[in-house]
Short mmCIF file of C-alpha atoms in Angstrom, two decimals:
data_model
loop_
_atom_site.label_atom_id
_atom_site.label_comp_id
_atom_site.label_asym_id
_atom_site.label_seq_id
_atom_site.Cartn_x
_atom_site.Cartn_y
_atom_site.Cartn_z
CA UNK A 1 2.06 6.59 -21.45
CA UNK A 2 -0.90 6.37 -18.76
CA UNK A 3 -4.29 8.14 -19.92
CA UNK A 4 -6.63 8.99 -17.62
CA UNK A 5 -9.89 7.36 -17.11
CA UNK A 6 -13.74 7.67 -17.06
CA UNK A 7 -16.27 6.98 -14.35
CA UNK A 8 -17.25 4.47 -16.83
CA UNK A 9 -13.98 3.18 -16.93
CA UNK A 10 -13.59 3.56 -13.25
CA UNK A 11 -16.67 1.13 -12.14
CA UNK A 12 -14.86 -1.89 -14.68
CA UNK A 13 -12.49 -2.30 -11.05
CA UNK A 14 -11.96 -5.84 -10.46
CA UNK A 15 -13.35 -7.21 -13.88
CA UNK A 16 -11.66 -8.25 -16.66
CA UNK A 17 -11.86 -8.71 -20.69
CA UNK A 18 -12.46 -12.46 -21.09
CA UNK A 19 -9.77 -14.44 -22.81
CA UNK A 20 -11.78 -15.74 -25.61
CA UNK A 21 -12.39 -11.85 -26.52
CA UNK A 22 -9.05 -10.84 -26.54
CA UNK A 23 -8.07 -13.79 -28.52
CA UNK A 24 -10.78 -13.11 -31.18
CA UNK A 25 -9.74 -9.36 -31.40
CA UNK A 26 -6.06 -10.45 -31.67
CA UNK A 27 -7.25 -12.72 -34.49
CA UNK A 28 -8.54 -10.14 -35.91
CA UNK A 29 -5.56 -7.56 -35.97
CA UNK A 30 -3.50 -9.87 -36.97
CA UNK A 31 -5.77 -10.12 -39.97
CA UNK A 32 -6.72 -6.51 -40.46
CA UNK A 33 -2.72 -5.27 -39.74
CA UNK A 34 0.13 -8.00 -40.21
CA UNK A 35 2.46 -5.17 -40.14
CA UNK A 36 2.10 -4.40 -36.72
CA UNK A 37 0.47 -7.78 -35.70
CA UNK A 38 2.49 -10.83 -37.48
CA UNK A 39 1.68 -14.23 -37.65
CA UNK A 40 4.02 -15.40 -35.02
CA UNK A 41 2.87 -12.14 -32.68
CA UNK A 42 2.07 -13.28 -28.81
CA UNK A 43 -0.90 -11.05 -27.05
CA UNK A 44 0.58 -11.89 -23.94
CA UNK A 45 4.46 -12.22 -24.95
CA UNK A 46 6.71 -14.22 -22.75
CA UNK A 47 3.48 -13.56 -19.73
CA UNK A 48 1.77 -16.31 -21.47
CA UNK A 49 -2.03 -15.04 -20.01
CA UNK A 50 -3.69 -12.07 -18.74
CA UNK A 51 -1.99 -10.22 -15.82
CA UNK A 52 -4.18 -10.96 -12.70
CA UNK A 53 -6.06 -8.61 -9.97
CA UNK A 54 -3.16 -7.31 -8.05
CA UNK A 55 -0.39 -8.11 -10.13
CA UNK A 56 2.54 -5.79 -9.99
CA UNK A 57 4.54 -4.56 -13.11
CA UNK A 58 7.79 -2.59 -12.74
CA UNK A 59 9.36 -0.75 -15.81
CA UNK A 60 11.76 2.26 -15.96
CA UNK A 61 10.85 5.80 -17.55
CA UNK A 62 12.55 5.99 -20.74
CA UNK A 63 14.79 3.25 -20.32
CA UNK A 64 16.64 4.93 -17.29
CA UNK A 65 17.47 2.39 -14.26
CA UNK A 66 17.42 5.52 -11.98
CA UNK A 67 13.92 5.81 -12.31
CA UNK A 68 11.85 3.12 -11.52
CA UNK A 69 7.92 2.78 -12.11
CA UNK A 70 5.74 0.63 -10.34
CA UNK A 71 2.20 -0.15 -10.75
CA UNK A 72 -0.59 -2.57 -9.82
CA UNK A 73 -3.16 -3.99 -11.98
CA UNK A 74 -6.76 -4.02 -11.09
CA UNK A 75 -9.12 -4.65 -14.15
CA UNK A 76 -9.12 -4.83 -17.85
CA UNK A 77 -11.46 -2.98 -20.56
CA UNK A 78 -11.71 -1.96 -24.10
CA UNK A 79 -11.04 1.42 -24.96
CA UNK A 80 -12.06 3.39 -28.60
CA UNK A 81 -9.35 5.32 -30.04
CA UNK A 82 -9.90 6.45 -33.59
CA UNK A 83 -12.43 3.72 -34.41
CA UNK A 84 -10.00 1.25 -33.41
CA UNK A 85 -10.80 -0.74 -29.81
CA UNK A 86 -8.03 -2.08 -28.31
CA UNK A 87 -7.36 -3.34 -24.23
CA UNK A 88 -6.22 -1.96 -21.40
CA UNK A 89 -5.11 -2.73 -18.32
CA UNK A 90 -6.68 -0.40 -15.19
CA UNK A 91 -3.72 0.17 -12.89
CA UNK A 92 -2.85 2.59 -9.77
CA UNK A 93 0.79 3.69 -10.21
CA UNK A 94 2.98 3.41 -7.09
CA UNK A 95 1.69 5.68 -4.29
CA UNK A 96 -0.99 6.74 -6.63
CA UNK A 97 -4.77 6.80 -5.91
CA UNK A 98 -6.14 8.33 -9.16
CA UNK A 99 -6.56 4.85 -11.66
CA UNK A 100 -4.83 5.12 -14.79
CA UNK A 101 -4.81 3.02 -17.88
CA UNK A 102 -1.79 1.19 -20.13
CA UNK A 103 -2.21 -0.50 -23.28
CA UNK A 104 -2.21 -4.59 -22.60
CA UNK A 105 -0.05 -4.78 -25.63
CA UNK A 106 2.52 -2.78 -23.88
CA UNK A 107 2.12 -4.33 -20.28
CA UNK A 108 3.10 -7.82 -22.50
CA UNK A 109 5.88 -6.29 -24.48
CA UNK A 110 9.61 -7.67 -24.48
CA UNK A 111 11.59 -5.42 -22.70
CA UNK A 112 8.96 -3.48 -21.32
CA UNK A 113 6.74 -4.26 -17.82
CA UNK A 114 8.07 -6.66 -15.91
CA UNK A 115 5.99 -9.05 -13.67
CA UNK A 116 7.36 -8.70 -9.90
CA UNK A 117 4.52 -9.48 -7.86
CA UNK A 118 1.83 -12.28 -8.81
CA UNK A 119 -1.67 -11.34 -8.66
CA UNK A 120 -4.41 -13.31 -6.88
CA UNK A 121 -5.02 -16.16 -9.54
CA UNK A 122 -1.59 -17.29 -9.54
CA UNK A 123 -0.17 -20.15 -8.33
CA UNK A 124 3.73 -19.07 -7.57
CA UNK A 125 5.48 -15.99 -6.33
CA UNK A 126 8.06 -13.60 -8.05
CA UNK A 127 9.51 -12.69 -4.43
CA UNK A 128 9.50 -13.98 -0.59
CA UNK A 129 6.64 -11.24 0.51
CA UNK A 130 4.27 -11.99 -2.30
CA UNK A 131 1.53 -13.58 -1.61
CA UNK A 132 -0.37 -16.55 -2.99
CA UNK A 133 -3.71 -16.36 -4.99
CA UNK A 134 -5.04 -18.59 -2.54
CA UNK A 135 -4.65 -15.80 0.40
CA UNK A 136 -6.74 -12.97 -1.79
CA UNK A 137 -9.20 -15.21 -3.00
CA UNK A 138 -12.56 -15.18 -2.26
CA UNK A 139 -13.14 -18.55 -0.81
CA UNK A 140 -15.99 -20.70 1.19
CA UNK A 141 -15.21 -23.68 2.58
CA UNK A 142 -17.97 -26.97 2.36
CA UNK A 143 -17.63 -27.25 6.04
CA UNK A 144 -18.56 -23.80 7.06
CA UNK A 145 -20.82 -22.85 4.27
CA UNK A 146 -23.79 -24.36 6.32
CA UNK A 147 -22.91 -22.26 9.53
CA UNK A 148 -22.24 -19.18 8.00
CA UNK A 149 -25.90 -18.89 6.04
CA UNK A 150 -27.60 -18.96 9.62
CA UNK A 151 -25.28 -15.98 10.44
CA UNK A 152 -25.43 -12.32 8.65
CA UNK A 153 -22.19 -10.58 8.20
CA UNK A 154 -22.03 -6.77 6.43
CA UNK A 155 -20.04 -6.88 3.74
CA UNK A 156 -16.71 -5.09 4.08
CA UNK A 157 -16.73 -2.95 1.16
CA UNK A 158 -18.24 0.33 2.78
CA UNK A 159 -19.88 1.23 -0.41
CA UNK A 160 -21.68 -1.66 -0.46
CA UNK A 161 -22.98 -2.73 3.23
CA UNK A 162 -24.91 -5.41 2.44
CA UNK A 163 -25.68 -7.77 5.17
CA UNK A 164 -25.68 -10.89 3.45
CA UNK A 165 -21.89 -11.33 3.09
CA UNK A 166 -21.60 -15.36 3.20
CA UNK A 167 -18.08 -15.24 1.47
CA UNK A 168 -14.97 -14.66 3.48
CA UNK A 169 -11.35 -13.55 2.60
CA UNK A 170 -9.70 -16.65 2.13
CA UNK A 171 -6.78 -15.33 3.14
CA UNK A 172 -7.39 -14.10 6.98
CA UNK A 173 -11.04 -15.71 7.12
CA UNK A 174 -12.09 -12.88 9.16
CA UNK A 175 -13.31 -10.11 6.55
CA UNK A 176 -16.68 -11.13 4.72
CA UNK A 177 -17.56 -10.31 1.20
CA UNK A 178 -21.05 -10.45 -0.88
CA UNK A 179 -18.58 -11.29 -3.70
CA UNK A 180 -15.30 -11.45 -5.32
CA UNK A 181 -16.04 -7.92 -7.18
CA UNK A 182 -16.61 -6.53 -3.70
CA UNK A 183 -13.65 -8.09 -1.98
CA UNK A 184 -11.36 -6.94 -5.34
CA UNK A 185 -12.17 -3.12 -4.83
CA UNK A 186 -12.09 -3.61 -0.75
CA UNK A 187 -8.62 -4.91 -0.78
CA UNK A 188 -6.66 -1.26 -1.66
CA UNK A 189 -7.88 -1.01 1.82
CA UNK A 190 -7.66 -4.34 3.17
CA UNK A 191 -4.29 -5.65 2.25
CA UNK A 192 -3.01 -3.70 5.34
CA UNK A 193 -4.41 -5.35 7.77
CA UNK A 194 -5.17 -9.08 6.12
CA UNK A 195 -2.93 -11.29 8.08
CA UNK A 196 -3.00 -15.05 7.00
CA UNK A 197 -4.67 -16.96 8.84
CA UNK A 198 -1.84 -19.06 9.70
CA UNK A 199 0.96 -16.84 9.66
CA UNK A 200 2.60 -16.86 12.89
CA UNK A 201 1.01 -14.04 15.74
CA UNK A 202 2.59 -13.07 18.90
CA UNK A 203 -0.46 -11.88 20.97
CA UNK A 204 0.86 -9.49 23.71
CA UNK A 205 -0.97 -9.55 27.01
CA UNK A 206 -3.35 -6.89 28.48
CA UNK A 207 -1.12 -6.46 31.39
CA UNK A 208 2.64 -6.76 29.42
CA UNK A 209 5.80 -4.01 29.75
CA UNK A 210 7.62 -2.86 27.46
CA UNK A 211 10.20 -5.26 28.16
CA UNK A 212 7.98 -7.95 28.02
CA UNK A 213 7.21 -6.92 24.63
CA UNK A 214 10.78 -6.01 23.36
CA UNK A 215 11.47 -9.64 23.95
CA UNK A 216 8.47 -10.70 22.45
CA UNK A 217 9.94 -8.61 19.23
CA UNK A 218 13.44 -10.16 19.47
CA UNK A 219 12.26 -13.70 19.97
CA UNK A 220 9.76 -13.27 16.47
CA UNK A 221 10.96 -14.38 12.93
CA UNK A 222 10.82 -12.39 10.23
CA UNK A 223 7.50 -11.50 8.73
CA UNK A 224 5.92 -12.67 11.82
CA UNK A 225 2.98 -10.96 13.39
CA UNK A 226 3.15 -8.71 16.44
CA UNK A 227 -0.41 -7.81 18.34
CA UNK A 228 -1.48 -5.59 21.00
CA UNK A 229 -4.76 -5.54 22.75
CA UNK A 230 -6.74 -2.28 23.91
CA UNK A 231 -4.91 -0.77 26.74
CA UNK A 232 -1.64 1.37 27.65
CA UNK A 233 2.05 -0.30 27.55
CA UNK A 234 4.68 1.79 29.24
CA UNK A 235 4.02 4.72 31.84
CA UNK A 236 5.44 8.29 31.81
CA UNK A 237 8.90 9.51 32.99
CA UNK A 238 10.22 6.29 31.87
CA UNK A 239 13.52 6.73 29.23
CA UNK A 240 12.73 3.27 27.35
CA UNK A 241 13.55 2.87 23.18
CA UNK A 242 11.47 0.06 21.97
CA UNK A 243 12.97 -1.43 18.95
CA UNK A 244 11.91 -3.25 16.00
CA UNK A 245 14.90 -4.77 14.04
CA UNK A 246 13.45 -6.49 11.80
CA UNK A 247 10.07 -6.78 9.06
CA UNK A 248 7.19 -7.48 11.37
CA UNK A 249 3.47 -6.60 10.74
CA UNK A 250 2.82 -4.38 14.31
CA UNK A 251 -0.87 -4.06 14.73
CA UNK A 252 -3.00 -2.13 17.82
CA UNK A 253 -6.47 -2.42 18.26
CA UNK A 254 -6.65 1.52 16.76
CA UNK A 255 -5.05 4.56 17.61
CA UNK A 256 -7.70 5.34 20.29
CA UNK A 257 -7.32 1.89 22.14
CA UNK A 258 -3.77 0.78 22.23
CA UNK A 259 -0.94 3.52 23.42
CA UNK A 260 2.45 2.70 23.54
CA UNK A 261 4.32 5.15 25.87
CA UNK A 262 7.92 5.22 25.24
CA UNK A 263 10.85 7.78 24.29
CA UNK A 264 11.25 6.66 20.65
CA UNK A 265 9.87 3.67 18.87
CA UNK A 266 12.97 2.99 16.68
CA UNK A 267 12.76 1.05 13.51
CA UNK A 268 15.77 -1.12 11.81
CA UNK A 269 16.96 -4.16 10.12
CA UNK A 270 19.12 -6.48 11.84
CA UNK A 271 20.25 -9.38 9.96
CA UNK A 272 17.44 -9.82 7.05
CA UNK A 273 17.18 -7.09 4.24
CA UNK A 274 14.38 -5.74 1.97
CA UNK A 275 10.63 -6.89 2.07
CA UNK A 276 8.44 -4.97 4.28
CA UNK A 277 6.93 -4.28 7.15
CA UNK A 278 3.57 -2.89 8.52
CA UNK A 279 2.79 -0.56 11.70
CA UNK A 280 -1.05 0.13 12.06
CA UNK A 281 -3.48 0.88 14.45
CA UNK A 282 -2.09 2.18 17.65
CA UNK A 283 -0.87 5.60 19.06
CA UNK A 284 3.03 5.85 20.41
CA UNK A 285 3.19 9.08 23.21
CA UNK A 286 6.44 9.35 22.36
CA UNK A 287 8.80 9.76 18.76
CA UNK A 288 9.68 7.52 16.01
CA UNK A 289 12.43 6.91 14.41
CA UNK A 290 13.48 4.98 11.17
CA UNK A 291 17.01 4.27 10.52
CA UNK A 292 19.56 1.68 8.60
CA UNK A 293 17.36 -0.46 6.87
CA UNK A 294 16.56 -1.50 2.92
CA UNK A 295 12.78 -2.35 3.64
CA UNK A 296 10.85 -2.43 0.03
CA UNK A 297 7.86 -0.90 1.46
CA UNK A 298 7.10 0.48 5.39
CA UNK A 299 3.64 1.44 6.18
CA UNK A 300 2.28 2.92 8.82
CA UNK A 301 -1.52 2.90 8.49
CA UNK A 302 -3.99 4.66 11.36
CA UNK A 303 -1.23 5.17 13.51
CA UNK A 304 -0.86 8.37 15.99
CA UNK A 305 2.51 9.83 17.25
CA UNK A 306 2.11 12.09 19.80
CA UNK A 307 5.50 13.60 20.58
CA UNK A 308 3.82 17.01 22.74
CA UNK A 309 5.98 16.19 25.41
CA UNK A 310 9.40 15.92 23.50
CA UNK A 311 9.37 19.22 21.41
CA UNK A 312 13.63 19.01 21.04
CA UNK A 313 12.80 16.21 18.51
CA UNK A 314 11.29 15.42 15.59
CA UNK A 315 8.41 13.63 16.17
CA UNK A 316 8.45 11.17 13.16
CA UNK A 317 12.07 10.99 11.32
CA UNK A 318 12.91 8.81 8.44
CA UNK A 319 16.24 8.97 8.22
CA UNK A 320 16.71 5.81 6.04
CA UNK A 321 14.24 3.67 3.80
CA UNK A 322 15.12 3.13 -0.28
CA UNK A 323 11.94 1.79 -0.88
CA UNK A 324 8.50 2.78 -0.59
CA UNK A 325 7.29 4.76 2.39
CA UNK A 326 3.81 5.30 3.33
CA UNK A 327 1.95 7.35 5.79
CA UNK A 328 -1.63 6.65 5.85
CA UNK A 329 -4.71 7.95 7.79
CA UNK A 330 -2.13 8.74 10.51
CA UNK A 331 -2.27 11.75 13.05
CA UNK A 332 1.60 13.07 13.82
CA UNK A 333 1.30 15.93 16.28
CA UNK A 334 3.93 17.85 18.28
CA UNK A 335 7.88 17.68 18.05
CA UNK A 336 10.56 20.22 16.86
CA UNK A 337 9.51 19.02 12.54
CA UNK A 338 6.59 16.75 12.72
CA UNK A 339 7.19 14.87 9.79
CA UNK A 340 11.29 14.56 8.85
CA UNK A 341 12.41 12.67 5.68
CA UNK A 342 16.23 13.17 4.63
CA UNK A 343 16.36 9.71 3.14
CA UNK A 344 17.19 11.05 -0.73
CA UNK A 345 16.48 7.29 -2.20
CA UNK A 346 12.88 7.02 -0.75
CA UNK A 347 9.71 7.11 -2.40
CA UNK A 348 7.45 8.78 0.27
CA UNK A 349 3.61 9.04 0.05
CA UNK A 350 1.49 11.07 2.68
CA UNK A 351 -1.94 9.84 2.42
CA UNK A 352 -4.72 11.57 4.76
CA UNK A 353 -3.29 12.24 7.04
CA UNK A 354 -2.90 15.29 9.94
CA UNK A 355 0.56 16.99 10.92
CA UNK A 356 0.08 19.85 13.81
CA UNK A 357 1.40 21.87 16.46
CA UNK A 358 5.15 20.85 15.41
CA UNK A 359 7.05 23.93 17.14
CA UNK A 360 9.10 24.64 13.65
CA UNK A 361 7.93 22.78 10.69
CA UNK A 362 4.87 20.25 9.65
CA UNK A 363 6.74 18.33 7.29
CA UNK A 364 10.90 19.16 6.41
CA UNK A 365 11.87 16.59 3.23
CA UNK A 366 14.76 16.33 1.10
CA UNK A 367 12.67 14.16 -1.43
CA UNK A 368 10.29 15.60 -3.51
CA UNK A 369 6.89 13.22 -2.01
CA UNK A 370 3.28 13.19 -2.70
CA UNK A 371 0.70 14.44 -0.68
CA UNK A 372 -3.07 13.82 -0.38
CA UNK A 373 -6.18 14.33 1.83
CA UNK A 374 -4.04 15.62 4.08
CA UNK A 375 -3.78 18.72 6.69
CA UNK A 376 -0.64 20.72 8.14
CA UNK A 377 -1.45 23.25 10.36
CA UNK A 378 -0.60 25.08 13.91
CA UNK A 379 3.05 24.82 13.33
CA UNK A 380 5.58 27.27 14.45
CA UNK A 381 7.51 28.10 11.83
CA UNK A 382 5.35 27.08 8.61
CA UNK A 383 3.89 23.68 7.18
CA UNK A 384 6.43 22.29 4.55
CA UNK A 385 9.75 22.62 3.61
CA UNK A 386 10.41 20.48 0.72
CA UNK A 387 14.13 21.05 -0.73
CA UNK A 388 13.21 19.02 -3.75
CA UNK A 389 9.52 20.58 -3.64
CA UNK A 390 6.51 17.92 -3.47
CA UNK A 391 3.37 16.87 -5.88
CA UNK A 392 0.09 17.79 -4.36
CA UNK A 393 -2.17 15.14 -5.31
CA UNK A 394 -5.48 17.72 -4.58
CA UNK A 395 -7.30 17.97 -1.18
CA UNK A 396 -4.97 19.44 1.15
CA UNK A 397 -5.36 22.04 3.71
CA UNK A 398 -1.48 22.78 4.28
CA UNK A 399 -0.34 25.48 6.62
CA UNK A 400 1.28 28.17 4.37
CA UNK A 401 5.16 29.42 3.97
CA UNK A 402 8.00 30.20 2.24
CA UNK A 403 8.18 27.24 0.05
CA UNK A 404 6.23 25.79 -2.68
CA UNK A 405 5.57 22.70 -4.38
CA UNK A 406 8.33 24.02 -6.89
CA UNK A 407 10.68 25.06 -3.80
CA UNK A 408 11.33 28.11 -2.50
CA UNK A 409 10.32 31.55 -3.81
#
């Protein structure tokens, strides 16, 4: 179903097959095999035009409910199989890095891929959390163009660095861009922390408690925005639980400026179900905790829990999320298992990122989850036990044991 794909192939990232072309070489089939391409045939089915950067399409393997696929499209291109070109859509699969390709015939397909997240040149939204093509945009408005060609900005896209970014993300008009093909591959990366620009912020001062800010949490709306300057909240020897009840984006300044010292940072829904929410960017001294919740995605993205001091616990435990979990560039060190997922409905991705010193295990799962970039080591006991094994996605360094990918042996 998904074939792999070229360097080539690779570098075709935010472009796309013009429409006129793949009208023309639908023409064409149709002329050249009616069989397969009739008269009445639709290229893009019910869709009615080419999926868009960042669109989402959900479809299950082989027609089972129980196994959901999700993946997000990122480019079109023509492909050569047999002296016969046809299109396909570039896509990363859910928790996937590696891009893969699908046939756009198939992506259009009745009964097949379904749409469930608009991509950035659309004008509505399948659910509540997607977002609007006017927040991925790249976008320059008349009244700032003149100001911003005195300034220079670096682009944002590390593997370009060009400092004559003029264009900014029209969504949180604080990333610039030398163009939309630079913004498009940047945004994998960016989407974490791009924050409309006027979505709703709760900026927590430099001299807040923890109290201070647990209000500040309880008082917020859904999907509102919690920050935190540079600096330490909380103070040692203190037994307080922060809690998060419901889908906020939590950002720090980075794990090396804003500490949160608490017990347990503990993570929940409250009144409001599904959607998601987004922890990044700060370091907790202290554990964390996810329980009841039905969150379609939790992140946690450059985020350090340091739970030395509490090694009777696990440092980070999931014991509930059906959707989508992902740990990303995140150091976890210390606690009795430093990474603990016994939720058997999620979907849990471990993207670079360090487990260590946990006195018995690195990582203890139920689920069988994917694992990348990442490092286990100085553990107690030994670095994973995975009762349902894992997928090793290539570039580990993981503390060895009596378990396998393919469980124990």
């Amino acid at each position: 179903m998904f074939a792999p794909v070229s360097d080539l192939i690779q570098n075709q990232v935010g472009r796309f097959i013009p429409t006129r072309e793949l009208n023309e070489w639908h023409n064409k089939m149709k002329q050249m095999y009616p069989q397969v391409y009739p008269a009445d045939d639709k290229l893009f089915g019910d869709d009615g035009k080419q999926h868009s950067f960042g669109t989402k399409l959900k479809a299950f393997f082989d027609g089972d409910i129980t196994k959901p696929m999700v993946c997000e499209v990122v480019g079109s291109c023509w492909q050569t199989e047999f002296e016969v070109k046809e299109p396909h859509y570039l896509i990363f699969m859910d928790g996937d890095d590696e891009i893969s390709q699908i046939a756009l015939t198939s992506a259009h397909e009745e009964g097949g891929w379904k749409v469930i997240q608009r991509g950035i040149d659309s004008d509505d939204e399948v659910e509540p959390e997607s977002v609007k093509s006017s927040g991925h945009e790249t976008q320059q408005s008349e009244e700032n163009e003149s100001e911003e060609k005195n300034d220079i900005f670096k682009c944002a896209l590390p593997t370009c660095g060009s400092s004559n970014a003029l264009k900014t993300c029209g969504r949180c008009k604080e990333r610039h861009y030398c163009n939309e093909q630079c913004q498009k591959k940047h945004w994998k990366f960016h989407k974490f922390e791009c924050i409309p620009h006027d979505q709703v912020k709760h900026c927590v001062d430099k001299s807040a408690s923890l109290e201070t800010i647990q209000t500040m949490i309880r008082n917020a709306n859904v999907n509102d925005v919690i920050i935190l300057p540079s600096g330490t909240f909380g103070r040692e020897g203190i037994d307080f639980t922060l809690e998060i009840d419901k889908n906020l984006h939590f950002a720090g300044e980075g794990m090396n400026k804003t500490t949160l010292i608490c017990k347990t940072l503990l993570i929940k829904q409250n009144g409001c179900s599904g959607g998601k929410a987004i922890f990044r960017d700060f370091k907790i001294q202290g554990t964390v905790k996810v329980v009841q919740n039905t969150f379609h995605e939790l992140s946690f993205v450059s985020v350090e829990v340091d739970a030395t001091n509490t090694p009777t616990y696990n440092a980070f435990e999931v014991n509930c999320c059906p959707g989508k979990f992902l740990a990303y560039c995140c150091e976890i060190i210390g606690g009795s298992d430093g990474l603990c997922l016994t939720d058997h409905s999620t979907r849990a991705t471990i993207n670079q990122t360090d487990i260590s010193y946990a006195q018995c295990r690195g990582i203890f799962s139920n689920i069988n989850f994917k694992i990348k970039d990442s490092e286990v080591y100085g553990c107690g006991s030994y670095g994973i036990k995975g009762r349902s094994g894992w997928t090793d996605m290539g570039g580990n360094n993981l503390q060895p044991g009596p378990w396998s990918e393919f469980g124990p042996y």
